[in-house]
Amino acid sequence: MGTVALILVAVFVLLLVLDVPIAVAIALATFVTVMAEGPDPSIVVAANMANGVNSFALLAIPFFILSGHLMGKGGMASRLIDFAATLVGFLPGGLAYVNTLTCMLFGSISGSAAAAVSSVGGFMIPEMNRKGYNREFNVAVTTTAATTGLLIPPSNIMIVYSVAAGSVSIAAMFMAGVIPGLLTGLFIMLVCGAFAIKNNYPREPRSSFKQILLSFKRAFLSLFLILVVIGGILIGIFTATEAAAIAVVYAFLLSVVFYREIKLKEIPDLLLQTGITTAVVMLLIGASSGMSWIMTMANIPQTVSDALLGLSDNPIVILLTINVLLLCVGTFMDMTPAVLIFTPIFWPVADSLGMHQVHFGIMMIANLCIGLCTPPVGTCLFIGCGVGKTSIAKVTKTMLPFFAAMIAALMVITYVPVVSLWLPVQTKQLKQADVEASTFMRSTSKSELESTDAAG
Amino acid sequence: MRTGLIRFMKWMTSALNAILIIAVALLVIDVVWGVFTRYVMGEQAKWTEELARFLLVWVTLLGGAVAFGTKGHLGVDYFVGKLHPDARKLIAIVVHLIVIFFAVAIFLYGGTRVVFDALAMEQTTPALGWKMGHVYLALPIAGFFMVLFTIENLIESLATPADEMHEADSAGELD
Amino acid sequence: RAQKASASGSHQMVLKLGHGLDTGHPVHKSMEFMKRRLEELSGGTVTMNIYPSSVLGSETQCIEQLQNGSLTMTKTSAAAMENFIPSMSAFGLPYLFRDSEHYWAVLNGEIGREMLSEGEKKFLHGLCYYDAGSRNFYTKDTPIHTPDDLKGLKIRVMSSATAIEMVKAMGGAPTPIPWGELYSALAQGTVDGAENNLPSFTSNKHYEVCKHFSFNGHTRVPDLLLMSSRAWDKLDPQVQQWVQQAADESSDFQRKLWQETTTESLEQAKAEGVTFYDVDTAAFASKVASMLENIEDSRVSELVKRISEVE
Ligand code: NA
Ligand code: NA
């Protein structure tokens, strides 16, 4: 058992360091390990490549990618920014709040943070530069705020988690992410406030009620998509995958027919980009399905779980250890492979601590969101620096207070289960009895739990 | 000869791209049709769910091959980026060879075995009644294109001087 | 590996079994019983590793793994076997069995043994059957007393051609939805009802949403315990005999456990406020009678005829 794990990790790390595509590294590490175990490795890995993605739930991913493309190009970002500006622009450092709020709104429409950084950042960063905001600050706000879109539904990474964890309801995950996403956004705004006061950033003119209504009217059709997707799932008109397909149709009608900001002849290229982006993610999922098979066969998750549980009797310490490990993983690894590889490894630990599977997923995603913004490997950071025309080295110092805010939010999400679990129970996406059966942090911090419950 | 090869590669790539575009469009239409039949015709078409899953398998495998051509796959270029250009060039060539091994051993050989096994076992699909072996056919086809595209990348890497090689910033749009 | 290195060469043999049920399910408990019995019979030289909850893949994927030799054993519903062995579709036909006695008389008799070896050519060696009870309709708002009550109701079914045809013939609108999404689909009204056995209804807490359960018993689809023929053929006859005996004993064990679980489930659901209805099953059976009469596959129609003749 020990040798099997060793072969797997050694081959995987070696290939990763050589900059072999991660999907290939996972597949070949699995290949070598299966060979050591006995069965024909070619067949095992090939079959998993196809069967691992043969899932209706995963179909929502290409749909949300496509609707994100359509919305991003279809003039939605500018409408949302105008709307957010009338709401929070009058505060000191108003544009920083506008930026954060737009990222959250955009995130709740598209399933991807990268799309939010490039679409919202493309407008907001130059504008903020012009108004005298510090360039690195502008990049830092956009980069971190964009990750809230992965907690606020819809969210592709939640679909990946649902599949990696077994059969977790996607609709329940979506609902569970809402409050943690808003909370993270709020913490980021607090940091913005501190910067604004320290640097005496300007205010925007206060909007009249009429102006607010007008900008809302312009943004309404974009915001209506939230209602279509989330409302459609909640009322039970369709499943998450179907909602995603409907979102594509809606975004198509809006951007091509109604706003006319995308021409019909641009559509094939959008479809191709969607197909390739989807394939990059799905190939990872297929490869991970094989790796998870051989890890299970060799009882690796159980071994890791026993080791972690042997560290301490205190659930707080064990969860802290998992969070620190995930933060380290996040600095180097992209979110999708991290979720796929570490969900089967860490879930048995969280399970034996009485954690709910939905709560664990939200914690893991909130954690890995931080990794998207940290050097050396961070998708959002790369795009943010590209859009904002600055370097990773320059922006990193300015990011530190924002990391602190995200880590603070992560701690609340980790140790206060109701933050994640309250909404899915209220919207009937989780069974009350199931949530009550998850005992994590219930005996240790009952008062805290009750106070949040009352606040929620 | 050389230009003929280039033209052949171009033709293959656009054919593969066209298949991918059609498959993604079909995916949307198929799932929307499922919702439509349920609400407007009162009874969900029984094949839409299954067809959608198979289309996703094909999009994944063929699109995965295209992404090898466009160098779109996620990697960790941090460590290699710190090395001397000569070492980087050597490693890039080694990586291409590793990818070719991956495509041959898993997709071409393994995929072909999976196809023949499923055909020999006469495995069928529940709703459409298709032969499962035909669905798995995407594996060896994708493998063929992966080898083709990676050989093209390999030739390009060999031809490029070490200090002109750049690492593509591969940003996955999912996150 | 220490075990392989032992000088005598008599290292412990491990049979790997993957299935899709959770560890509280009667079938899983019976597999653990089989593991204990196998260890006792073999004096500790043969054991099993059981991987529950689909960690090694779905039912279909596990069957494929048996065929290509990467997994030793699996449990599968006869419904999932249809896609590999078409004659298995006989077991999915509505009102094929008259009652529980008839069902077990068939499974433990000549036809049952024949069906276990039906997959031999396809590397699937059948060991024994497990009881999966009878499947019944349950609904949210309106109770089902007669087939007419199904009219216009969206009923969740497995994505199996037979199940879809059956619900349609009875007048309902069959809606295939993944099992994992069913609770919220019921809660939100995407479907009006579903059909399953009583223990599944209870253990998945569908009683929280569906308060009407009709004992119409449309199908009894057995579970099968399968072993890869590639693995089976390599065992020496003594080990084969131990494995078969342990499997047979686990089947008897499971049948009793299933009865107990069904009774407990009934009590629990009643306590949760579910109303149970005894209905005239003949009315339902007459709606689907043509499904038993017009069968294209000659092997299936032969099986249906022989099953009806079993006392
Ligand atoms: Na989102
Ligand atoms: Na990072």
PDB file of N, CA and C and ligand atoms in Angstrom, chain A residues 327-334 368 370-379 381, ligand 2:
ATOM      1  N   LEU A 327      -4.168  25.554   1.048  1.00  0.00           N
ATOM      2  CA  LEU A 327      -3.608  26.850   0.645  1.00  0.00           C
ATOM      3  C   LEU A 327      -2.275  26.645  -0.075  1.00  0.00           C
ATOM      4  N   CYS A 328      -1.458  25.713   0.444  1.00  0.00           N
ATOM      5  CA  CYS A 328      -0.168  25.408  -0.209  1.00  0.00           C
ATOM      6  C   CYS A 328      -0.424  24.826  -1.600  1.00  0.00           C
ATOM      7  N   VAL A 329      -1.387  23.886  -1.696  1.00  0.00           N
ATOM      8  CA  VAL A 329      -1.725  23.302  -2.994  1.00  0.00           C
ATOM      9  C   VAL A 329      -2.153  24.409  -3.955  1.00  0.00           C
ATOM     10  N   GLY A 330      -2.974  25.329  -3.444  1.00  0.00           N
ATOM     11  CA  GLY A 330      -3.525  26.399  -4.277  1.00  0.00           C
ATOM     12  C   GLY A 330      -2.482  27.346  -4.822  1.00  0.00           C
ATOM     13  N   THR A 331      -1.370  27.503  -4.123  1.00  0.00           N
ATOM     14  CA  THR A 331      -0.358  28.418  -4.658  1.00  0.00           C
ATOM     15  C   THR A 331       0.202  27.868  -5.968  1.00  0.00           C
ATOM     16  N   PHE A 332       0.302  26.536  -6.098  1.00  0.00           N
ATOM     17  CA  PHE A 332       0.922  25.952  -7.286  1.00  0.00           C
ATOM     18  C   PHE A 332      -0.067  25.398  -8.292  1.00  0.00           C
ATOM     19  N   MET A 333      -1.224  24.932  -7.815  1.00  0.00           N
ATOM     20  CA  MET A 333      -2.086  24.159  -8.692  1.00  0.00           C
ATOM     21  C   MET A 333      -3.369  24.905  -8.984  1.00  0.00           C
ATOM     22  N   ASP A 334      -3.894  24.708 -10.182  1.00  0.00           N
ATOM     23  CA  ASP A 334      -5.150  25.319 -10.543  1.00  0.00           C
ATOM     24  C   ASP A 334      -6.285  24.664  -9.762  1.00  0.00           C
ATOM     25  N   LEU A 368      -9.548  27.412  -2.139  1.00  0.00           N
ATOM     26  CA  LEU A 368      -8.800  27.396  -3.401  1.00  0.00           C
ATOM     27  C   LEU A 368      -8.991  28.682  -4.207  1.00  0.00           C
ATOM     28  N   ILE A 370      -8.501  31.515  -2.974  1.00  0.00           N
ATOM     29  CA  ILE A 370      -7.328  32.316  -2.582  1.00  0.00           C
ATOM     30  C   ILE A 370      -6.151  31.959  -3.489  1.00  0.00           C
ATOM     31  N   GLY A 371      -6.005  30.648  -3.752  1.00  0.00           N
ATOM     32  CA  GLY A 371      -4.911  30.193  -4.605  1.00  0.00           C
ATOM     33  C   GLY A 371      -4.958  30.766  -6.015  1.00  0.00           C
ATOM     34  N   LEU A 372      -6.163  31.117  -6.475  1.00  0.00           N
ATOM     35  CA  LEU A 372      -6.275  31.688  -7.827  1.00  0.00           C
ATOM     36  C   LEU A 372      -5.615  33.057  -7.915  1.00  0.00           C
ATOM     37  N   CYS A 373      -5.414  33.691  -6.736  1.00  0.00           N
ATOM     38  CA  CYS A 373      -4.861  35.053  -6.715  1.00  0.00           C
ATOM     39  C   CYS A 373      -3.407  35.075  -6.246  1.00  0.00           C
ATOM     40  N   THR A 374      -2.869  33.906  -5.847  1.00  0.00           N
ATOM     41  CA  THR A 374      -1.508  33.926  -5.305  1.00  0.00           C
ATOM     42  C   THR A 374      -0.487  33.526  -6.361  1.00  0.00           C
ATOM     43  N   PRO A 375       0.696  34.159  -6.337  1.00  0.00           N
ATOM     44  CA  PRO A 375       1.785  33.653  -7.151  1.00  0.00           C
ATOM     45  C   PRO A 375       2.286  32.332  -6.552  1.00  0.00           C
ATOM     46  N   PRO A 376       3.009  31.490  -7.224  1.00  0.00           N
ATOM     47  CA  PRO A 376       3.444  31.666  -8.615  1.00  0.00           C
ATOM     48  C   PRO A 376       2.397  31.280  -9.663  1.00  0.00           C
ATOM     49  N   VAL A 377       1.427  30.417  -9.318  1.00  0.00           N
ATOM     50  CA  VAL A 377       0.448  30.009 -10.328  1.00  0.00           C
ATOM     51  C   VAL A 377      -0.933  30.466  -9.893  1.00  0.00           C
ATOM     52  N   GLY A 378      -1.484  31.471 -10.550  1.00  0.00           N
ATOM     53  CA  GLY A 378      -2.815  31.933 -10.190  1.00  0.00           C
ATOM     54  C   GLY A 378      -3.508  32.496 -11.412  1.00  0.00           C
ATOM     55  N   THR A 379      -4.539  31.784 -11.888  1.00  0.00           N
ATOM     56  CA  THR A 379      -5.212  32.173 -13.127  1.00  0.00           C
ATOM     57  C   THR A 379      -5.716  33.613 -13.055  1.00  0.00           C
ATOM     58  N   LEU A 381      -4.864  36.025 -11.025  1.00  0.00           N
ATOM     59  CA  LEU A 381      -3.742  36.955 -10.887  1.00  0.00           C
ATOM     60  C   LEU A 381      -3.117  37.241 -12.252  1.00  0.00           C
TER      61      LEU A 381
HETATM   62 NA    NA D   2      -1.845  30.284  -6.746  1.00  0.00          NA
END
